[in-house]
Coordinates of C-alpha atoms and ligand atoms in Angstrom, one line a residue:
Chain A
M378 CA 86.7 28.1 7.9
S379 CA 83.2 26.6 7.3
E380 CA 82.9 22.9 7.7
A381 CA 81.1 22.0 4.4
P382 CA 81.6 18.3 3.8
A383 CA 84.1 17.7 1.1
A384 CA 82.8 16.4 -2.3
I385 CA 86.2 15.2 -3.5
V386 CA 89.4 14.7 -1.5
V387 CA 92.6 14.0 -3.2
R388 CA 95.7 13.2 -1.1
D389 CA 99.3 12.9 -2.4
L390 CA 98.2 11.4 -5.7
W391 CA 100.8 10.0 -8.1
A392 CA 99.9 8.7 -11.5
S393 CA 101.8 7.7 -14.5
Y394 CA 101.5 6.2 -18.0
N395 CA 103.5 3.6 -19.9
R396 CA 104.5 1.7 -16.7
G397 CA 105.8 4.8 -15.0
R398 CA 107.8 6.2 -17.8
I399 CA 105.5 9.2 -18.2
E400 CA 104.7 10.9 -14.8
A401 CA 101.4 12.7 -15.1
L402 CA 100.7 13.5 -11.5
R403 CA 103.4 14.0 -8.9
G404 CA 101.9 14.4 -5.5
V405 CA 98.6 16.2 -6.0
S406 CA 96.5 17.1 -3.0
L407 CA 93.2 19.0 -3.2
T408 CA 89.8 19.2 -1.7
V409 CA 86.7 20.2 -3.6
A410 CA 83.9 21.4 -1.3
A411 CA 80.4 20.2 -1.8
G412 CA 78.2 22.6 -3.8
E413 CA 81.0 24.6 -5.3
I414 CA 82.2 25.0 -8.9
F415 CA 85.9 24.2 -8.8
G416 CA 88.2 24.9 -11.7
L417 CA 91.2 22.9 -12.6
L418 CA 93.5 25.2 -14.5
G419 CA 96.8 24.4 -16.2
P420 CA 98.6 24.2 -19.5
N421 CA 98.4 21.4 -22.0
G422 CA 99.8 18.2 -20.5
A423 CA 99.6 19.6 -16.9
G424 CA 97.7 16.5 -15.7
K425 CA 94.1 17.9 -15.5
T426 CA 92.6 15.0 -17.5
T427 CA 94.6 12.5 -15.6
L428 CA 93.5 13.8 -12.3
L429 CA 89.8 13.7 -13.4
S430 CA 90.4 10.1 -14.7
C431 CA 91.7 9.0 -11.3
V432 CA 88.5 10.4 -9.7
E433 CA 86.3 8.8 -12.3
G434 CA 87.9 5.4 -11.8
L435 CA 89.3 5.4 -15.4
H436 CA 92.9 5.5 -14.4
V437 CA 94.5 3.7 -11.5
P438 CA 97.0 5.9 -9.6
D439 CA 100.4 4.6 -8.6
R440 CA 99.8 5.8 -5.0
G441 CA 97.8 8.3 -3.0
E442 CA 94.1 8.5 -2.1
V443 CA 91.0 9.7 -3.9
S444 CA 87.7 9.8 -2.2
V445 CA 84.3 11.0 -3.4
L446 CA 81.7 12.0 -0.8
G447 CA 83.7 10.0 1.7
V448 CA 83.9 6.9 -0.5
D449 CA 87.3 5.6 -1.6
V450 CA 87.5 5.4 -5.4
L451 CA 89.9 2.4 -5.5
R452 CA 88.0 0.3 -3.0
H453 CA 84.4 1.1 -4.2
P454 CA 84.7 2.3 -7.8
N455 CA 81.1 1.5 -8.7
A456 CA 79.6 3.3 -5.7
V457 CA 81.6 6.3 -6.7
K458 CA 80.7 6.1 -10.4
R459 CA 77.0 6.1 -9.5
K460 CA 77.5 9.5 -7.9
L461 CA 79.5 11.0 -10.7
G462 CA 78.5 12.5 -14.0
A463 CA 81.4 12.6 -16.4
Q464 CA 82.1 14.5 -19.7
L465 CA 85.5 13.4 -21.0
Q466 CA 87.8 15.6 -23.0
R467 CA 87.5 13.3 -26.1
T468 CA 84.1 11.9 -26.1
A469 CA 83.3 9.2 -28.7
L470 CA 79.6 8.7 -29.1
I471 CA 78.3 5.8 -31.0
S472 CA 77.8 7.7 -34.2
N473 CA 74.8 6.0 -35.7
L474 CA 72.6 6.2 -32.6
T475 CA 70.4 9.2 -32.2
A476 CA 70.7 11.6 -29.3
L477 CA 67.7 10.2 -27.6
E478 CA 68.8 6.6 -28.1
L479 CA 72.2 7.5 -26.6
L480 CA 70.7 9.1 -23.6
E481 CA 68.5 6.0 -23.0
A482 CA 71.5 3.6 -23.5
Y483 CA 73.7 5.6 -21.1
A484 CA 70.9 5.8 -18.5
A485 CA 70.6 2.0 -18.8
L486 CA 74.4 1.7 -18.1
Y487 CA 73.6 3.3 -14.7
D488 CA 70.6 1.1 -14.3
C489 CA 68.4 4.1 -14.7
Y490 CA 65.3 4.1 -16.8
P491 CA 64.0 7.7 -17.1
S492 CA 60.8 8.3 -19.0
R493 CA 61.0 9.7 -22.5
Q494 CA 59.7 13.0 -21.1
T495 CA 62.6 13.2 -18.6
L496 CA 65.1 12.5 -21.4
M497 CA 63.5 15.2 -23.6
A498 CA 63.7 17.7 -20.7
L499 CA 67.4 16.9 -20.5
L500 CA 67.8 17.5 -24.2
E501 CA 65.8 20.7 -23.8
R502 CA 68.3 22.0 -21.2
F503 CA 71.1 21.7 -23.8
D504 CA 69.0 23.1 -26.7
L505 CA 69.0 19.7 -28.4
V506 CA 65.3 18.9 -28.7
A507 CA 65.3 19.6 -32.4
L508 CA 68.1 17.1 -32.8
A509 CA 66.7 14.4 -30.6
H510 CA 66.3 12.0 -33.6
R511 CA 69.4 13.0 -35.4
R512 CA 72.3 10.5 -35.3
A513 CA 75.2 11.6 -33.2
G514 CA 77.6 11.3 -36.1
Q515 CA 75.5 13.9 -38.0
L516 CA 75.8 16.5 -35.3
S517 CA 78.3 19.4 -35.5
G518 CA 81.3 19.4 -33.1
G519 CA 79.6 21.8 -30.7
Q520 CA 76.3 19.9 -30.8
Q521 CA 78.1 16.7 -30.0
Q522 CA 79.8 18.5 -27.1
R523 CA 76.4 19.5 -25.8
L524 CA 75.1 16.0 -26.1
A525 CA 78.2 14.8 -24.2
L526 CA 77.2 17.2 -21.4
A527 CA 73.6 16.0 -21.4
L528 CA 74.9 12.4 -21.1
A529 CA 76.9 13.5 -18.1
L530 CA 73.7 14.3 -16.3
V531 CA 71.7 11.3 -17.3
N532 CA 72.2 9.6 -13.9
D533 CA 71.2 12.7 -12.0
P534 CA 74.7 12.8 -10.4
Q535 CA 75.7 14.8 -7.2
I536 CA 79.0 15.6 -8.7
V537 CA 79.7 16.5 -12.3
L538 CA 83.2 16.4 -13.8
L539 CA 83.6 18.3 -17.0
D540 CA 86.8 18.2 -19.0
E541 CA 87.0 21.3 -21.2
P542 CA 83.2 21.5 -21.5
T543 CA 83.2 24.6 -23.8
A544 CA 86.2 23.7 -25.9
S545 CA 84.4 23.7 -29.3
L546 CA 81.4 25.9 -28.5
D547 CA 80.5 29.2 -30.2
P548 CA 80.4 32.2 -27.8
Q549 CA 76.7 32.0 -27.4
A550 CA 76.6 28.3 -26.7
R551 CA 79.5 28.8 -24.3
R552 CA 77.6 31.3 -22.3
A553 CA 74.6 29.0 -22.4
V554 CA 76.7 26.2 -21.0
W555 CA 78.1 28.6 -18.3
A556 CA 74.6 29.4 -17.3
L557 CA 73.8 25.7 -17.1
I558 CA 76.8 25.0 -15.0
R559 CA 75.7 27.7 -12.5
Q560 CA 72.3 26.1 -12.6
L561 CA 73.8 22.7 -11.7
R562 CA 75.5 24.4 -8.7
D563 CA 72.2 26.1 -7.7
E564 CA 70.6 22.6 -7.7
G565 CA 73.1 21.7 -5.1
R566 CA 75.5 19.7 -7.3
T567 CA 79.3 20.0 -7.1
V568 CA 80.9 20.8 -10.4
V569 CA 84.6 20.4 -11.4
I570 CA 85.7 21.8 -14.7
A571 CA 89.1 21.4 -16.3
T572 CA 89.9 24.3 -18.6
H573 CA 92.6 26.4 -19.9
M574 CA 90.3 29.3 -20.6
L575 CA 90.9 31.7 -17.8
D576 CA 87.9 33.9 -18.4
E577 CA 85.8 30.8 -17.9
A578 CA 87.4 30.0 -14.6
E579 CA 87.2 33.5 -13.4
Q580 CA 83.5 33.8 -14.4
L581 CA 82.4 30.4 -13.1
C582 CA 84.5 29.1 -10.3
Q583 CA 84.4 29.7 -6.6
R584 CA 87.8 28.2 -6.3
V585 CA 90.5 27.1 -8.8
G586 CA 93.4 24.8 -8.5
V587 CA 96.3 25.6 -10.8
I588 CA 98.3 22.5 -11.9
N589 CA 101.5 22.5 -13.7
K590 CA 103.6 19.5 -14.6
G591 CA 101.6 17.2 -12.3
R592 CA 101.8 19.5 -9.3
V593 CA 99.3 21.9 -7.7
V594 CA 101.0 25.3 -7.8
A595 CA 98.2 27.4 -6.4
C596 CA 94.7 26.9 -5.1
G597 CA 92.1 29.3 -3.9
S598 CA 89.4 31.7 -5.1
P599 CA 90.2 33.7 -8.3
A600 CA 90.3 36.9 -6.3
A601 CA 92.8 35.3 -3.8
L602 CA 95.0 34.1 -6.6
I603 CA 95.0 37.5 -8.3
A604 CA 95.8 39.2 -4.9
A605 CA 98.5 36.7 -4.2
A606 CA 100.2 37.4 -7.5
Q607 CA 100.6 41.0 -6.4
L608 CA 100.0 42.4 -9.8
A609 CA 99.5 46.0 -10.5
A610 CA 96.2 47.6 -11.7
E611 CA 96.4 50.0 -14.6
L612 CA 95.0 53.5 -14.2
R613 CA 94.5 55.5 -17.3
V614 CA 94.1 59.1 -16.3
A615 CA 93.6 62.3 -18.3
V616 CA 95.2 65.0 -16.0
D617 CA 97.7 67.8 -16.5
L618 CA 100.3 66.9 -14.0
P619 CA 104.0 66.0 -14.6
L620 CA 104.8 62.3 -14.6
A621 CA 107.4 62.7 -11.9
L622 CA 104.6 63.7 -9.5
L623 CA 102.5 60.8 -10.6
R624 CA 105.3 58.4 -10.0
A625 CA 105.6 59.7 -6.5
L626 CA 102.1 58.7 -5.6
P627 CA 101.7 55.9 -3.1
A628 CA 101.7 52.3 -4.3
V629 CA 102.7 53.4 -7.8
S630 CA 105.2 51.2 -9.6
S631 CA 105.4 53.1 -12.8
A632 CA 103.8 55.9 -14.8
E633 CA 104.2 56.9 -18.4
M634 CA 102.4 58.9 -21.1
R635 CA 100.6 56.9 -23.7
D636 CA 98.1 58.3 -26.4
G637 CA 97.7 61.5 -24.4
Y638 CA 96.9 59.7 -21.1
A639 CA 98.9 59.0 -18.1
L640 CA 99.2 55.3 -17.6
I641 CA 99.9 54.5 -14.0
R642 CA 100.5 51.1 -12.5
S643 CA 99.6 50.7 -8.9
T644 CA 99.3 47.7 -6.6
Q645 CA 96.8 49.6 -4.4
P646 CA 94.6 51.5 -7.0
E647 CA 92.1 52.9 -4.4
Q648 CA 94.9 54.4 -2.3
T649 CA 96.6 55.8 -5.4
L650 CA 93.4 57.4 -6.7
Q651 CA 92.7 59.1 -3.5
A652 CA 96.2 60.6 -3.4
L653 CA 95.8 61.5 -7.1
Y654 CA 92.7 63.6 -6.4
T655 CA 94.3 65.3 -3.4
L656 CA 97.4 66.1 -5.6
A657 CA 95.3 67.4 -8.5
R658 CA 93.3 69.7 -6.2
S659 CA 96.4 71.2 -4.6
H660 CA 97.8 71.9 -8.1
N661 CA 94.5 73.3 -9.4
A662 CA 94.5 70.6 -12.1
S663 CA 91.3 68.8 -13.0
V664 CA 91.1 65.0 -13.5
R665 CA 89.1 64.8 -16.7
S666 CA 88.7 61.0 -17.0
I667 CA 89.8 57.9 -15.2
A668 CA 89.7 54.2 -16.3
V669 CA 90.9 51.5 -14.0
R670 CA 91.8 48.0 -15.2
H671 CA 92.2 45.5 -12.5
P672 CA 94.6 42.5 -13.0
T673 CA 92.9 39.4 -14.3
L674 CA 93.1 35.8 -13.4
E675 CA 94.9 35.4 -16.7
E676 CA 97.7 37.7 -15.7
A677 CA 98.0 36.0 -12.3
Y678 CA 98.0 32.7 -14.0
L679 CA 100.8 33.7 -16.4
R680 CA 102.8 35.0 -13.5
L681 CA 102.3 31.7 -11.7
M682 CA 103.4 29.7 -14.7
S683 CA 106.6 31.7 -15.2
E684 CA 107.4 31.4 -11.5
S685 CA 106.9 27.7 -11.5
A686 CA 109.1 27.4 -14.6
E687 CA 111.8 29.3 -12.8
T688 CA 111.6 27.1 -9.7
S689 CA 111.7 24.0 -11.8
A690 CA 114.7 25.4 -13.7
K691 CA 116.4 26.0 -10.4
E692 CA 115.6 22.5 -9.2
A693 CA 117.1 21.0 -12.4
Chain B
M343 CA 67.7 -7.7 -17.4
R344 CA 66.2 -4.5 -18.5
R345 CA 69.6 -3.0 -18.8
F346 CA 70.7 -6.0 -20.9
F347 CA 67.8 -5.6 -23.3
I348 CA 68.2 -1.8 -23.8
L349 CA 71.9 -2.1 -24.4
T350 CA 71.6 -5.1 -26.7
R351 CA 68.9 -3.2 -28.7
A352 CA 71.2 -0.2 -29.0
L353 CA 74.1 -2.4 -30.3
V354 CA 71.8 -4.2 -32.7
L355 CA 70.6 -0.9 -34.0
T356 CA 74.1 0.4 -34.6
T357 CA 74.8 -2.9 -36.5
L358 CA 71.7 -2.6 -38.6
R359 CA 72.6 1.0 -39.4
E360 CA 76.0 0.1 -40.8
P361 CA 74.8 -0.8 -44.3
A362 CA 78.1 -1.8 -45.7
V363 CA 79.0 -4.1 -42.8
L364 CA 75.5 -5.5 -42.7
F365 CA 75.4 -6.2 -46.4
W366 CA 78.8 -8.0 -46.3
N367 CA 77.8 -10.0 -43.2
L368 CA 74.7 -11.2 -44.9
A369 CA 76.0 -11.5 -48.4
F370 CA 79.2 -13.4 -47.4
P371 CA 77.6 -16.7 -46.4
V372 CA 75.1 -16.6 -49.3
L373 CA 78.0 -16.0 -51.7
L374 CA 79.9 -18.9 -50.2
L375 CA 76.9 -21.1 -50.8
V376 CA 76.4 -19.9 -54.4
L377 CA 80.0 -20.5 -55.3
Y378 CA 80.1 -24.0 -53.8
V379 CA 77.0 -25.0 -55.6
L380 CA 78.0 -23.4 -59.0
I381 CA 81.5 -24.8 -58.9
F382 CA 81.1 -28.3 -57.5
G383 CA 77.3 -28.9 -57.8
E384 CA 77.2 -30.3 -61.3
Q385 CA 80.2 -32.6 -60.9
A386 CA 79.0 -34.1 -57.6
R387 CA 78.4 -37.8 -57.6
A388 CA 75.2 -37.5 -55.8
G389 CA 74.0 -34.9 -58.3
R390 CA 73.2 -31.3 -57.7
A391 CA 70.3 -31.9 -55.3
G392 CA 72.2 -34.3 -53.2
F393 CA 75.2 -31.9 -53.2
V394 CA 73.0 -29.1 -52.0
Q395 CA 71.7 -31.1 -49.1
W396 CA 75.3 -32.0 -48.2
I397 CA 77.0 -28.6 -48.6
V398 CA 74.4 -26.4 -46.8
P399 CA 75.3 -27.6 -43.3
G400 CA 79.0 -27.1 -44.2
V401 CA 78.5 -23.6 -45.3
V402 CA 76.4 -22.8 -42.2
T403 CA 79.2 -24.2 -40.0
L404 CA 82.0 -22.3 -41.9
N405 CA 80.0 -19.1 -41.5
I406 CA 79.4 -19.6 -37.8
L407 CA 83.1 -20.1 -37.3
S408 CA 84.3 -17.2 -39.4
F409 CA 81.7 -14.7 -38.2
G410 CA 82.2 -15.6 -34.6
L411 CA 86.0 -15.5 -34.7
I412 CA 86.6 -12.8 -37.2
G413 CA 83.4 -10.8 -37.8
S414 CA 82.2 -10.5 -34.3
T415 CA 85.5 -9.0 -33.0
S416 CA 84.9 -5.8 -35.1
L417 CA 82.1 -4.3 -33.1
T418 CA 84.0 -4.6 -29.8
M419 CA 87.3 -3.5 -31.3
Q420 CA 85.8 -0.5 -33.1
M421 CA 84.0 0.7 -30.0
R422 CA 87.2 0.3 -28.0
E423 CA 89.4 2.1 -30.6
A424 CA 86.9 4.9 -31.0
G425 CA 87.0 5.5 -27.3
V426 CA 83.4 4.6 -26.7
L427 CA 84.3 2.0 -24.1
R428 CA 86.4 4.5 -22.2
R429 CA 83.3 6.6 -21.7
V430 CA 81.3 3.5 -20.8
R431 CA 83.9 2.7 -18.2
A432 CA 82.9 5.8 -16.3
T433 CA 79.6 4.2 -15.6
P434 CA 79.0 1.4 -13.1
V435 CA 78.1 -1.2 -15.7
S436 CA 79.9 -4.5 -15.1
I437 CA 82.2 -6.2 -17.6
S438 CA 80.1 -9.3 -17.6
T439 CA 77.0 -7.4 -18.5
L440 CA 78.9 -5.7 -21.4
F441 CA 80.3 -9.1 -22.5
A442 CA 76.8 -10.6 -22.5
V443 CA 75.5 -7.6 -24.5
F444 CA 78.3 -8.0 -27.1
V445 CA 77.8 -11.7 -27.4
A446 CA 74.0 -11.4 -27.6
T447 CA 74.3 -8.8 -30.4
N448 CA 76.6 -10.9 -32.5
V449 CA 74.6 -14.0 -31.9
L450 CA 71.5 -12.2 -33.2
V451 CA 73.5 -11.2 -36.3
C452 CA 74.7 -14.7 -36.9
I453 CA 71.2 -16.2 -36.4
A454 CA 70.0 -13.8 -39.1
Q455 CA 72.9 -14.9 -41.4
T456 CA 72.1 -18.5 -40.8
A457 CA 68.4 -18.1 -41.4
L458 CA 69.2 -16.2 -44.6
V459 CA 71.5 -18.9 -45.9
L460 CA 69.0 -21.6 -45.2
A461 CA 66.1 -19.6 -46.8
F462 CA 68.3 -18.8 -49.8
A463 CA 69.3 -22.5 -50.2
A464 CA 65.7 -23.6 -50.0
L465 CA 64.4 -21.0 -52.5
A466 CA 67.3 -20.9 -55.0
F467 CA 68.7 -24.5 -54.9
G468 CA 65.8 -26.5 -53.6
W469 CA 67.4 -27.4 -50.3
R470 CA 64.8 -29.5 -48.4
A471 CA 64.1 -27.9 -45.0
E472 CA 62.6 -30.6 -42.8
L473 CA 61.0 -29.3 -39.7
D474 CA 62.2 -32.0 -37.3
R475 CA 65.8 -31.5 -38.4
L476 CA 65.5 -27.7 -38.0
V477 CA 63.9 -28.1 -34.5
L478 CA 66.7 -30.5 -33.4
S479 CA 69.4 -28.2 -35.0
L480 CA 68.1 -25.0 -33.4
P481 CA 69.5 -25.3 -29.9
L482 CA 72.7 -26.9 -31.1
M483 CA 73.3 -24.1 -33.6
L484 CA 72.5 -21.6 -30.9
L485 CA 75.2 -23.2 -28.7
A486 CA 77.6 -23.3 -31.6
I487 CA 77.0 -19.6 -32.5
T488 CA 77.4 -18.5 -28.9
L489 CA 80.6 -20.4 -28.5
S490 CA 82.1 -19.1 -31.7
V491 CA 81.2 -15.5 -30.8
A492 CA 82.5 -16.0 -27.3
L493 CA 85.8 -17.1 -28.8
G494 CA 85.8 -14.0 -30.9
Q495 CA 85.3 -11.8 -27.9
L496 CA 88.1 -13.6 -26.1
V497 CA 90.4 -12.7 -29.1
S498 CA 89.2 -9.1 -28.7
S499 CA 90.0 -9.0 -25.0
L500 CA 93.5 -10.4 -25.6
S501 CA 94.3 -8.0 -28.5
P502 CA 95.4 -4.5 -27.8
R503 CA 94.8 -3.5 -31.4
F504 CA 92.2 -4.2 -34.0
A505 CA 94.7 -5.3 -36.6
L506 CA 96.2 -7.8 -34.1
A507 CA 92.7 -9.1 -33.3
L508 CA 92.0 -9.7 -36.9
A509 CA 95.3 -11.5 -37.4
I510 CA 94.9 -13.8 -34.4
A511 CA 91.3 -14.5 -35.4
Q512 CA 92.3 -15.5 -38.9
V513 CA 95.1 -17.7 -37.8
L514 CA 92.7 -19.5 -35.3
F515 CA 90.1 -19.8 -38.1
F516 CA 92.3 -21.3 -40.7
L517 CA 94.2 -23.5 -38.3
Q518 CA 90.9 -25.0 -37.2
L519 CA 89.5 -25.2 -40.7
F520 CA 92.2 -27.6 -41.7
T521 CA 92.6 -29.6 -38.5
T522 CA 88.9 -30.3 -37.6
G523 CA 87.7 -31.9 -40.8
L524 CA 85.7 -28.9 -42.0
V525 CA 87.3 -28.6 -45.5
M526 CA 89.3 -31.8 -45.8
P527 CA 89.0 -35.2 -44.2
M528 CA 90.8 -35.7 -41.0
D529 CA 92.3 -39.0 -42.2
L530 CA 94.7 -37.0 -44.3
L531 CA 96.2 -35.4 -41.2
P532 CA 99.1 -36.9 -39.3
A533 CA 97.6 -38.9 -36.4
W534 CA 98.8 -36.6 -33.7
L535 CA 97.4 -33.5 -35.5
G536 CA 94.1 -35.3 -35.9
E537 CA 94.0 -36.0 -32.2
V538 CA 94.7 -32.3 -31.4
G539 CA 92.0 -31.3 -33.9
R540 CA 89.4 -33.4 -32.1
W541 CA 89.9 -31.2 -29.0
L542 CA 89.5 -27.9 -30.7
P543 CA 86.3 -25.9 -30.4
A544 CA 85.7 -25.9 -34.2
Y545 CA 85.5 -29.7 -34.1
A546 CA 82.6 -29.6 -31.6
I547 CA 80.9 -26.8 -33.5
G548 CA 81.1 -28.7 -36.8
D549 CA 79.8 -31.9 -35.3
L550 CA 77.0 -30.3 -33.4
V551 CA 75.8 -28.2 -36.4
R552 CA 76.3 -30.7 -39.3
W553 CA 74.8 -34.0 -38.0
P554 CA 71.3 -32.8 -37.1
L555 CA 71.0 -30.8 -40.3
L556 CA 72.4 -33.6 -42.5
E557 CA 71.0 -36.7 -40.9
G558 CA 68.3 -35.4 -38.6
S559 CA 70.0 -37.1 -35.7
L560 CA 72.8 -36.4 -33.2
G561 CA 76.3 -37.6 -34.2
A562 CA 77.8 -40.5 -32.3
E563 CA 80.0 -38.2 -30.3
A564 CA 77.3 -35.7 -29.5
A565 CA 77.6 -36.0 -25.7
R566 CA 81.3 -35.5 -25.8
N567 CA 81.1 -32.6 -28.1
L568 CA 78.4 -30.9 -26.1
G569 CA 80.6 -31.2 -23.1
L570 CA 83.5 -29.8 -25.1
A571 CA 81.5 -26.9 -26.4
F572 CA 80.2 -25.9 -23.0
A573 CA 83.7 -26.2 -21.5
Y574 CA 85.1 -23.9 -24.2
L575 CA 82.1 -21.5 -23.8
L576 CA 82.6 -21.2 -20.0
A577 CA 86.4 -20.9 -20.3
S578 CA 86.4 -18.3 -23.2
G579 CA 83.6 -16.3 -21.4
A580 CA 85.5 -16.2 -18.1
L581 CA 88.8 -15.3 -19.8
A582 CA 87.2 -12.7 -22.1
V583 CA 85.7 -11.0 -19.0
R584 CA 88.9 -11.4 -17.0
F585 CA 91.1 -9.8 -19.6
F586 CA 88.6 -7.3 -21.0
R587 CA 90.2 -4.1 -22.3
W588 CA 88.5 -0.8 -22.1
E589 CA 91.1 1.2 -24.0
S590 CA 93.5 0.5 -26.8
R591 CA 96.4 2.3 -25.3
G592 CA 97.9 3.0 -21.8
Ligands
LIG1101 N1 97.0 7.7 -22.5 C1 98.2 8.2 -22.3 N2 99.4 7.6 -22.5 C2 100.6 8.1 -22.3 N3 100.7 9.3 -21.8 C3 99.7 10.1 -21.5 C4 98.3 9.6 -21.7 N4 97.5 10.5 -21.4 C5 98.2 11.6 -20.9 N5 99.5 11.3 -21.0 C6 100.6 12.2 -20.6 O1 100.4 12.6 -19.2 C7 100.6 14.0 -19.0 C8 99.3 14.6 -18.5 O2 98.3 14.6 -19.5 P1 96.8 15.1 -19.3 O3 96.0 14.6 -20.4 O4 96.4 14.7 -17.9 O5 97.0 16.7 -19.4 P2 95.9 17.8 -19.5 O6 96.3 18.8 -18.4 O7 94.6 17.3 -19.4 O8 96.3 18.5 -20.9 P3 95.3 19.2 -21.9 O9 95.1 20.5 -21.5 O10 96.1 19.1 -23.2 O11 94.1 18.3 -22.0 C9 101.1 14.5 -20.4 O12 102.4 14.5 -20.3 C10 100.6 13.5 -21.4 O13 101.5 13.4 -22.4
LIG1102 MG1 93.1 17.3 -20.8

């Protein structure tokens, strides 16, 4: 393993609401490496926002440790807050201040006084220049979301925590924000995004942590999570061979006819394909077309969720 | 300091851009004055001109008390309930800075109200503004306004909800109204209640604002009331910061 210094270390974190009546985090441990885009995945109520709140110093955990770039959040909250940029899931902006005024005010909260030029450049990154003098309350939901993202960068943070950053964006704006998040990473910043959009996590994140009911149920690269779920790829093949023969190919879990194609499920698609060509040649059959669909993070995620539901049912 | 100015300017801007709130804030004390003069002015023994000289300091005091306690809570409470303060909490700004910004913003609004009432009284009812009285009044009014606003911020800090803050503020306002001689003579109170009233912040506020405007001199108890006002200011500031709430739930 490489020894990149950790951006965020969370150890055995427990957090609750309403004086312990609602347990939101139940022993979460994770490490976010410096310079990576880390995804927090999980269903509604899993504890993603609570975890981010503990890192941001917005929620005091019941026990456990959180440190950011080696600094303990509970002991030195302000030192940590200076290094962080935060976009909260529900951002309320002061609705009758303009985008530019808000950026200036939020910068001042960090004791930063960027020039107007710098602030306009920040608005430019989020395609908000034309709206610089528009009041926040008169922006559309997606525009407000982009402004919230711009606000998260106003203190030039080393670590950026984004809670569902693309939740109300149109597909184009979503891709623009993805590009921006990659850009943040390329500038050497660490980015953590909480999301339940699996395509987003798969596209963006080097690693993801899957949380369910306040516990981390899996953590690793999207490819590793998909591999660990041992899901089958789907091969759609146009070939004149009996299904029984196809089913006998290596690594095949099932094969059936659908719309004139053979639909083959295989856990080792490369191996199955090679064997399929050999088989076709020996039967003088030609393989007219092949389409392979690999399992996605979404399928791996759904599998993980149903497994963790089963284990918690067993525990109960 | 720079931070303080930028943040205060931002809050003043938001206040100015809330036309309904602004109108009400500015119209309320003027309306109060107009009503008093129209209803009681003609019957007053000293005649209307004398009545105006007498009632203007009273209206200014009432407004300082009601805006500070009741009106000034709304900016803080709204920003908390809307979740603005939660986002602000993610920044390293200190509670005392925020408190100072909220107080400064409301103090500015209340100064504007006071100036408007005085200007209106002079123009519409011939209130005689004498320069030496105004100069003497200015620092005392500023202290009274700051104290009143700080009390309002303390109420905000202690109230988890806007509605509760309003209720508490109104109770405090009316209790003090009747026990500190602002609307009825204190001789009418039972002795023990009068003694309690003399130790309430509104008593100091009333004394510090009315005498200089009315007589052009400090009242006999000015030193005591200055001390009382500063003590309340320090205590309410310290408690408002200590119990500051960022969020309305949780
Ligand atoms: N302010 C609060 N007061 C009480 N309970 C809360 C509060 N915030 C969250 N919870 C509870 O804590 C648990 C975790 O919530 P959290 O907001 O962290 O989930 P999440 O993973 O961010 O969900 P979502 O995807 O819906 O945003 C949930 O059971 C939720 O009901
Ligand atoms: Mg959330």
